[in-house]
XYZ file of C-alpha atoms in Angstrom:
500
model
C 26.180 -31.331 -0.305
C 22.536 -30.926 0.652
C 20.149 -32.116 -2.081
C 17.865 -29.369 -3.400
C 14.232 -30.274 -4.048
C 13.471 -30.214 -7.779
C 10.838 -27.837 -9.123
C 8.209 -28.834 -11.676
C 10.270 -27.759 -14.704
C 13.324 -29.660 -13.502
C 11.228 -32.808 -12.968
C 9.773 -32.575 -16.500
C 13.221 -32.117 -18.024
C 14.519 -35.205 -16.237
C 11.555 -37.155 -17.542
C 12.536 -36.061 -21.064
C 16.023 -37.440 -20.452
C 14.461 -40.862 -19.868
C 12.276 -40.467 -22.967
C 15.384 -39.681 -25.068
C 17.061 -42.808 -23.758
C 13.989 -44.843 -24.763
C 14.420 -43.457 -28.272
C 18.094 -44.563 -28.241
C 19.213 -40.914 -28.314
C 22.078 -39.897 -26.050
C 20.633 -37.074 -23.865
C 24.093 -35.514 -23.552
C 25.256 -36.086 -27.098
C 28.390 -36.596 -29.109
C 30.711 -34.425 -31.223
C 29.049 -32.472 -34.014
C 30.553 -31.194 -37.264
C 29.572 -27.583 -37.857
C 30.659 -25.421 -40.767
C 29.518 -21.924 -39.788
C 28.800 -19.707 -36.828
C 25.855 -17.316 -36.651
C 27.869 -14.218 -37.589
C 29.471 -16.014 -40.551
C 26.034 -16.601 -42.043
C 24.955 -12.980 -41.619
C 28.226 -11.750 -43.121
C 27.895 -14.009 -46.157
C 24.417 -12.775 -47.094
C 24.692 -9.169 -45.928
C 23.004 -6.791 -48.418
C 21.757 -9.693 -50.609
C 18.139 -9.845 -51.797
C 15.858 -12.813 -51.124
C 16.360 -14.002 -54.707
C 20.151 -13.630 -54.475
C 20.176 -15.683 -51.257
C 18.249 -18.429 -53.038
C 20.715 -18.416 -55.910
C 23.603 -18.650 -53.434
C 22.222 -22.036 -52.303
C 24.162 -21.799 -49.050
C 23.999 -25.028 -47.037
C 25.300 -24.808 -43.483
C 25.764 -26.895 -40.360
C 25.386 -24.926 -37.111
C 25.152 -25.752 -33.415
C 24.261 -23.882 -30.259
C 21.923 -23.379 -27.337
C 18.197 -22.873 -27.916
C 17.280 -19.409 -26.604
C 13.776 -19.037 -28.033
C 11.051 -21.348 -29.362
C 7.799 -20.460 -31.134
C 5.959 -23.692 -31.867
C 3.204 -23.494 -34.499
C 1.775 -26.972 -35.022
C 3.578 -28.554 -37.970
C 6.178 -25.769 -38.279
C 8.100 -23.696 -35.777
C 10.733 -21.001 -35.389
C 13.523 -21.169 -32.839
C 16.826 -19.381 -32.231
C 20.137 -20.896 -31.242
C 23.051 -19.044 -29.692
C 26.729 -19.715 -30.335
C 29.828 -17.775 -29.310
C 29.343 -15.241 -32.131
C 25.647 -14.490 -31.654
C 22.167 -15.869 -32.374
C 20.731 -17.565 -35.464
C 17.067 -18.019 -36.287
C 15.990 -21.450 -37.533
C 12.774 -22.535 -39.299
C 11.779 -26.183 -38.896
C 8.769 -28.014 -40.325
C 7.495 -31.561 -40.365
C 7.487 -31.444 -44.182
C 11.258 -30.966 -44.430
C 12.648 -32.995 -41.499
C 10.002 -35.706 -41.231
C 7.765 -36.726 -38.375
C 10.424 -38.382 -36.186
C 12.802 -35.427 -36.168
C 9.979 -32.919 -35.745
C 8.614 -34.831 -32.750
C 12.138 -34.862 -31.350
C 12.310 -31.099 -31.764
C 8.941 -30.719 -29.991
C 10.554 -32.313 -26.914
C 13.179 -29.536 -26.820
C 13.313 -26.893 -24.104
C 14.929 -23.481 -24.032
C 18.501 -24.112 -22.913
C 18.969 -27.389 -24.803
C 21.939 -27.616 -27.149
C 21.181 -28.780 -30.687
C 22.670 -29.096 -34.149
C 21.004 -27.932 -37.344
C 21.897 -28.655 -40.970
C 19.997 -26.639 -43.492
C 19.658 -24.013 -46.200
C 20.079 -20.286 -45.577
C 17.087 -18.139 -46.579
C 15.477 -14.795 -45.840
C 12.027 -14.578 -44.251
C 9.393 -12.168 -45.524
C 10.664 -9.617 -43.001
C 14.248 -10.028 -44.254
C 15.526 -12.031 -41.263
C 18.468 -14.365 -42.102
C 17.160 -17.812 -41.271
C 18.324 -21.397 -41.617
C 15.675 -23.728 -43.028
C 16.302 -26.927 -41.073
C 16.802 -30.047 -43.184
C 18.306 -32.178 -40.408
C 17.794 -31.692 -36.647
C 20.102 -33.254 -34.030
C 19.671 -33.245 -30.267
C 23.099 -32.705 -28.632
C 22.681 -31.985 -24.905
C 19.735 -31.699 -22.529
C 19.598 -28.740 -20.120
C 18.230 -29.997 -16.800
C 17.760 -26.503 -15.390
C 15.703 -23.722 -17.037
C 17.484 -20.483 -17.907
C 16.506 -17.259 -16.116
C 13.796 -15.107 -17.676
C 14.935 -13.772 -21.049
C 14.724 -10.069 -20.250
C 16.099 -10.216 -16.718
C 18.871 -12.781 -16.707
C 20.744 -12.787 -13.416
C 19.983 -9.362 -11.951
C 21.903 -9.845 -8.687
C 25.574 -8.964 -9.303
C 26.896 -11.414 -6.717
C 24.867 -14.179 -8.356
C 26.177 -13.174 -11.799
C 29.796 -13.512 -10.691
C 29.204 -16.799 -8.847
C 27.315 -18.346 -11.768
C 29.319 -16.778 -14.582
C 28.305 -19.624 -16.908
C 24.679 -18.467 -16.741
C 25.727 -14.822 -16.995
C 27.599 -15.555 -20.227
C 24.540 -17.305 -21.676
C 22.104 -14.505 -20.828
C 24.223 -11.358 -20.855
C 25.604 -10.124 -24.187
C 27.762 -7.520 -22.406
C 29.434 -10.166 -20.230
C 30.257 -12.167 -23.348
C 31.561 -9.053 -25.157
C 33.984 -8.334 -22.304
C 35.053 -11.983 -22.092
C 35.913 -11.960 -25.809
C 37.639 -8.555 -25.695
C 39.985 -9.429 -22.846
C 42.094 -12.007 -24.754
C 42.147 -9.698 -27.787
C 43.619 -6.938 -25.601
C 46.246 -9.352 -24.284
C 47.054 -10.504 -27.842
C 47.467 -6.858 -28.877
C 49.877 -6.236 -25.995
C 51.864 -9.340 -26.928
C 52.064 -8.287 -30.575
C 53.192 -4.787 -29.607
C 55.963 -6.184 -27.399
C 56.958 -8.887 -29.881
C 57.212 -6.320 -32.671
C 59.644 -4.323 -30.498
C 61.850 -7.410 -30.219
C 60.834 -8.526 -26.722
C 60.723 -12.198 -25.758
C 57.811 -13.614 -23.727
C 58.887 -15.888 -20.857
C 57.418 -17.755 -17.869
C 58.763 -17.582 -14.318
C 57.735 -19.544 -11.182
C 54.549 -18.747 -9.280
C 55.923 -20.346 -6.089
C 58.709 -18.258 -4.547
C 60.912 -19.107 -1.552
C 61.337 -15.407 -0.685
C 58.839 -12.533 -0.521
C 60.067 -9.825 -2.854
C 59.723 -7.760 -5.988
C 56.999 -5.515 -4.577
C 55.524 -4.173 -1.365
C 52.529 -6.368 -0.596
C 51.205 -9.025 1.777
C 51.652 -12.514 0.238
C 49.703 -15.758 0.294
C 51.672 -18.557 1.930
C 51.464 -22.213 0.887
C 53.316 -25.364 1.897
C 55.398 -27.572 -0.405
C 54.987 -31.094 0.962
C 57.889 -32.730 -0.888
C 60.335 -30.070 0.311
C 58.573 -29.611 3.663
C 58.943 -25.866 3.229
C 56.614 -22.881 3.070
C 56.536 -20.926 -0.189
C 55.000 -17.602 -1.171
C 52.605 -17.178 -4.075
C 54.413 -14.537 -6.101
C 53.490 -10.893 -5.550
C 55.604 -9.793 -8.540
C 57.577 -11.277 -11.417
C 60.332 -8.658 -11.174
C 63.277 -10.475 -9.599
C 63.202 -13.609 -11.826
C 62.859 -11.428 -14.939
C 65.847 -9.311 -13.933
C 67.858 -12.498 -13.455
C 67.111 -13.181 -17.132
C 68.472 -9.737 -18.034
C 71.673 -10.710 -16.172
C 71.668 -13.929 -18.209
C 71.764 -11.942 -21.442
C 68.200 -12.286 -22.759
C 68.158 -8.455 -22.862
C 64.463 -7.814 -23.717
C 61.907 -9.934 -21.835
C 58.308 -9.717 -20.669
C 55.836 -11.905 -18.831
C 52.055 -11.750 -18.703
C 50.958 -13.740 -15.684
C 49.000 -14.072 -12.481
C 50.098 -12.407 -9.243
C 48.651 -13.031 -5.777
C 48.370 -10.433 -3.022
C 46.674 -11.287 0.240
C 44.870 -7.995 0.560
C 41.402 -6.473 0.357
C 38.814 -6.699 -2.406
C 36.963 -3.765 -3.892
C 35.852 -2.414 -7.276
C 39.454 -2.180 -8.510
C 41.262 -4.921 -6.566
C 41.118 -8.714 -6.721
C 43.600 -10.805 -4.674
C 44.451 -12.791 -7.816
C 45.193 -10.562 -10.795
C 47.121 -10.388 -14.076
C 50.039 -8.115 -14.940
C 52.615 -7.585 -17.618
C 56.182 -6.932 -16.487
C 58.718 -5.933 -19.128
C 62.505 -5.356 -18.890
C 64.845 -3.859 -21.469
C 68.640 -3.982 -21.179
C 70.184 -0.575 -21.940
C 66.799 1.081 -21.427
C 65.776 3.622 -18.807
C 62.762 5.535 -17.519
C 62.265 7.447 -20.779
C 62.223 4.262 -22.890
C 59.707 2.747 -20.475
C 57.493 5.816 -20.902
C 57.539 5.423 -24.685
C 56.796 1.687 -24.504
C 54.011 2.029 -21.920
C 52.251 4.877 -23.690
C 52.583 3.136 -27.051
C 51.338 -0.185 -25.680
C 48.173 1.300 -24.180
C 47.368 3.392 -27.243
C 48.009 0.435 -29.577
C 45.658 -1.845 -27.585
C 42.971 0.863 -27.534
C 43.147 1.520 -31.261
C 43.491 -2.142 -32.259
C 40.803 -3.697 -30.058
C 38.419 -0.896 -29.052
C 38.899 1.106 -32.285
C 38.935 4.400 -30.366
C 41.111 6.463 -28.025
C 38.504 8.240 -25.877
C 36.966 6.322 -22.990
C 34.650 6.766 -20.047
C 36.433 7.459 -16.756
C 35.664 4.121 -15.115
C 36.246 5.615 -11.649
C 33.889 8.555 -12.321
C 31.490 7.649 -15.146
C 29.918 11.119 -15.126
C 33.290 12.876 -15.170
C 35.514 13.994 -18.031
C 36.415 11.440 -20.691
C 39.882 9.841 -20.714
C 41.816 10.796 -23.867
C 44.564 8.331 -24.809
C 45.415 10.057 -28.090
C 47.409 12.950 -26.584
C 50.984 12.679 -25.226
C 50.874 11.597 -21.580
C 51.730 14.319 -19.042
C 54.891 14.058 -16.888
C 54.981 15.521 -13.330
C 56.927 14.893 -10.100
C 55.509 13.947 -6.724
C 57.034 16.963 -4.962
C 55.778 19.369 -7.631
C 52.221 18.168 -7.067
C 52.514 18.280 -3.259
C 53.823 21.858 -3.408
C 51.015 22.813 -5.775
C 48.308 21.311 -3.551
C 49.647 22.091 -0.025
C 52.480 24.610 -0.333
C 54.911 22.190 1.361
C 58.110 21.932 -0.722
C 59.917 18.673 0.062
C 62.182 19.028 -2.973
C 63.843 22.325 -2.185
C 63.885 21.921 1.614
C 65.825 19.111 3.263
C 63.446 18.725 6.214
C 64.275 16.656 9.282
C 61.974 13.752 10.157
C 60.472 15.746 13.042
C 59.739 18.668 10.720
C 58.120 16.337 8.192
C 55.974 14.728 10.907
C 54.942 18.225 12.003
C 53.820 19.121 8.472
C 51.938 15.821 8.274
C 50.029 16.524 11.505
C 49.241 20.071 10.361
C 47.787 18.754 7.086
C 46.049 15.700 8.610
C 48.296 13.243 6.789
C 48.448 9.844 8.554
C 51.877 8.773 9.850
C 52.759 5.183 10.829
C 55.450 4.005 13.240
C 57.946 2.917 10.560
C 57.591 6.085 8.428
C 60.635 7.975 7.189
C 60.539 11.316 5.353
C 60.092 9.392 2.103
C 57.019 7.604 3.428
C 55.565 10.939 4.571
C 56.093 12.459 1.111
C 54.228 9.499 -0.378
C 51.435 9.872 2.192
C 51.094 13.570 1.292
C 50.765 12.610 -2.357
C 48.139 9.951 -1.664
C 46.141 12.344 0.537
C 46.184 15.461 -1.634
C 47.293 14.664 -5.188
C 46.490 11.137 -6.371
C 42.822 11.788 -7.149
C 43.714 14.854 -9.263
C 45.551 12.832 -11.930
C 42.620 12.204 -14.280
C 44.189 12.343 -17.749
C 47.090 9.898 -18.364
C 50.050 11.127 -16.304
C 53.511 9.742 -15.584
C 54.216 10.573 -11.922
C 57.971 10.717 -11.229
C 60.308 11.702 -8.374
C 59.520 9.000 -5.819
C 61.454 8.908 -2.503
C 64.148 6.253 -2.250
C 62.587 4.702 0.884
C 59.502 3.477 -0.990
C 61.451 2.221 -4.026
C 63.892 -0.496 -2.882
C 64.625 -1.855 -6.378
C 65.112 1.428 -8.219
C 68.162 3.370 -9.352
C 68.962 6.608 -7.506
C 68.271 9.933 -9.231
C 71.764 11.144 -10.157
C 70.762 14.759 -9.398
C 69.249 14.099 -5.946
C 69.945 10.868 -3.982
C 66.773 11.335 -1.893
C 64.755 10.287 -4.933
C 64.828 7.544 -7.554
C 64.315 7.114 -11.292
C 60.765 5.809 -11.236
C 57.323 6.593 -12.601
C 53.792 5.492 -11.860
C 51.204 5.923 -14.597
C 47.943 7.376 -13.321
C 44.669 7.424 -15.245
C 41.396 8.526 -13.662
C 43.172 9.135 -10.352
C 44.327 5.502 -10.088
C 47.630 3.738 -10.734
C 47.877 1.691 -13.936
C 51.625 1.055 -14.267
C 54.872 1.294 -12.306
C 58.303 1.648 -13.915
C 61.949 2.020 -12.905
C 65.371 2.642 -14.200
C 66.390 -0.602 -12.545
C 68.910 -0.775 -9.734
C 71.895 -2.822 -10.960
C 74.408 -1.986 -8.209
C 74.630 -5.160 -6.048
C 76.107 -3.310 -3.069
C 73.358 -0.678 -3.093
C 70.744 -3.403 -3.648
C 71.956 -5.357 -0.619
C 71.798 -2.227 1.523
C 68.258 -1.539 0.304
C 67.230 -5.079 1.312
C 68.772 -4.484 4.744
C 66.649 -1.335 5.110
C 63.586 -3.371 4.107
C 64.401 -5.898 6.836
C 64.506 -3.026 9.358
C 61.062 -1.977 8.169
C 59.788 -5.528 8.716
C 61.178 -5.448 12.230
C 59.421 -2.108 12.748
C 56.074 -3.659 11.847
C 55.763 -3.399 8.056
C 54.992 -7.010 7.047
C 54.714 -5.942 3.383
C 58.421 -5.022 3.187
C 60.731 -7.219 1.098
C 62.912 -9.983 2.478
C 66.618 -10.387 1.744
C 67.083 -12.196 -1.594
C 70.707 -13.367 -1.438
C 70.571 -15.144 -4.809
C 69.276 -12.018 -6.556
C 72.077 -9.921 -5.086
C 74.545 -12.597 -6.220
C 73.097 -12.464 -9.743
C 73.706 -8.710 -9.842
C 77.319 -9.327 -8.835
C 77.805 -11.040 -12.202
C 76.841 -7.753 -13.800
C 73.452 -6.495 -15.013
C 73.441 -3.912 -17.807
C 71.659 -0.593 -17.289
C 68.002 -1.532 -17.584
C 64.492 -0.142 -17.707
C 61.492 -2.050 -16.407
C 57.734 -1.553 -16.197
C 54.814 -3.432 -14.683
C 51.163 -2.822 -15.564
C 47.900 -4.315 -14.361
C 46.122 -6.062 -17.232
C 42.764 -6.232 -15.435
C 42.629 -2.488 -14.849
C 43.588 -1.798 -18.468
C 40.816 -4.146 -19.638
C 38.416 -2.261 -17.346
C 39.372 1.010 -19.061
C 39.195 -0.319 -22.629
C 35.845 -2.066 -22.028
C 34.577 0.853 -19.886
C 33.722 -1.218 -16.811
C 33.697 0.229 -13.285
C 34.243 -3.088 -11.481
C 37.209 -5.425 -11.800
C 34.794 -8.333 -11.323
C 33.294 -7.609 -14.738
C 36.627 -8.271 -16.494
C 37.715 -11.353 -14.505
C 35.671 -14.397 -15.472
C 35.847 -15.955 -12.002
C 36.622 -13.247 -9.419
C 37.346 -14.062 -5.790
C 34.060 -14.188 -3.855
C 33.108 -14.300 -0.207
C 31.875 -17.777 0.778
C 28.117 -18.309 1.016
C 27.015 -18.913 4.610
């Protein structure tokens, strides 16, 4: 790595490191025993008068990063930042002594320090810790960005997330909300009697979804493996095994493009319920989203993250249910449900309506392409889209009233997909035939089609109960509940293009 020339501030800070060593002070510190965080202090003295705070005689030990210093000769004010906020500190030579005060005077913004002291209110009513003991904990060798600008370049913010979290309160708010949303989802599922499990990231076979995988090599086995694109097939094996109600929150990897709503590495929840079906998955999905919104965000109306100036998203009302063919008929007049068109007729309608058709397309693919072209963007309020063609749903149970379609829904919010659910296919003979059709698609040029999973078919031959399953993107849900328009805001370390 090429050495960068140090600027004047960086040189001075390194000189202070040597000065600390001369004073027998570790520049990069040791463990520190703290008793409170900044918010704890404010909560404890909220609404108290100056006299009441004195009577409380609250002694605290706090630690954090110096974000502001106002030196005033023999006394100074500074502010330290911890994970819960900022805390003002008053320090004077009269209370800490000359040695500790001189040590403080060596401090720079960005240094990490410990303070033991007495909580008080200033004349302006600001909660402040009067420092009685000052401890240097860690020297910052680089200065922080300017206070009011932080990292203004978005690419730089994502690459140097550690600085972004120091300077940007919104970035920290999102980072703290994300695990709370995940905890809320886990509690909701646990309370319904579901069991959280872990399944392998490395898979010998590409399957469980339609996507392009990452490929890696296992040296000990001398075999290529796929980074999983879905957790579906292992979880359904657990349903066969009798676990009955399972879910997994975990990372998936899809070797595809990056944009405001897609990251190649992302987090989902997949959930499977023995003896469930599409309707039970609708209830669980709707309830899960509303519970997370109410529990973590404390509201049910949110900005449309895909159209910030558009209508608000209302999660309080029952989610709408509509079929793919109903929407296509409404938008184009073409009725794929009532008319059993030939492939040539379907291709003709596609050309007439400027719907793209690829070499491997069947009628089912054309129906889906019609939907994506004319209908998808219209689904603003939460909507369960049903009635998918069998050709694009290789793991889904057939609709008993029309074998051209399957028992499946996709949840759309703001014109974008948030969840995908099935009444799961548990017929091993049908499943094997579906895999065979997927292999034909691969041969026809669709490298996202599934491979034959012989072991999964064998597991179904032992008998899988009727089952409902749903998968939902956690990142996109966090985007909605934190009202962020970019997926990079809700992933701490998003995938980035390399710097030239």
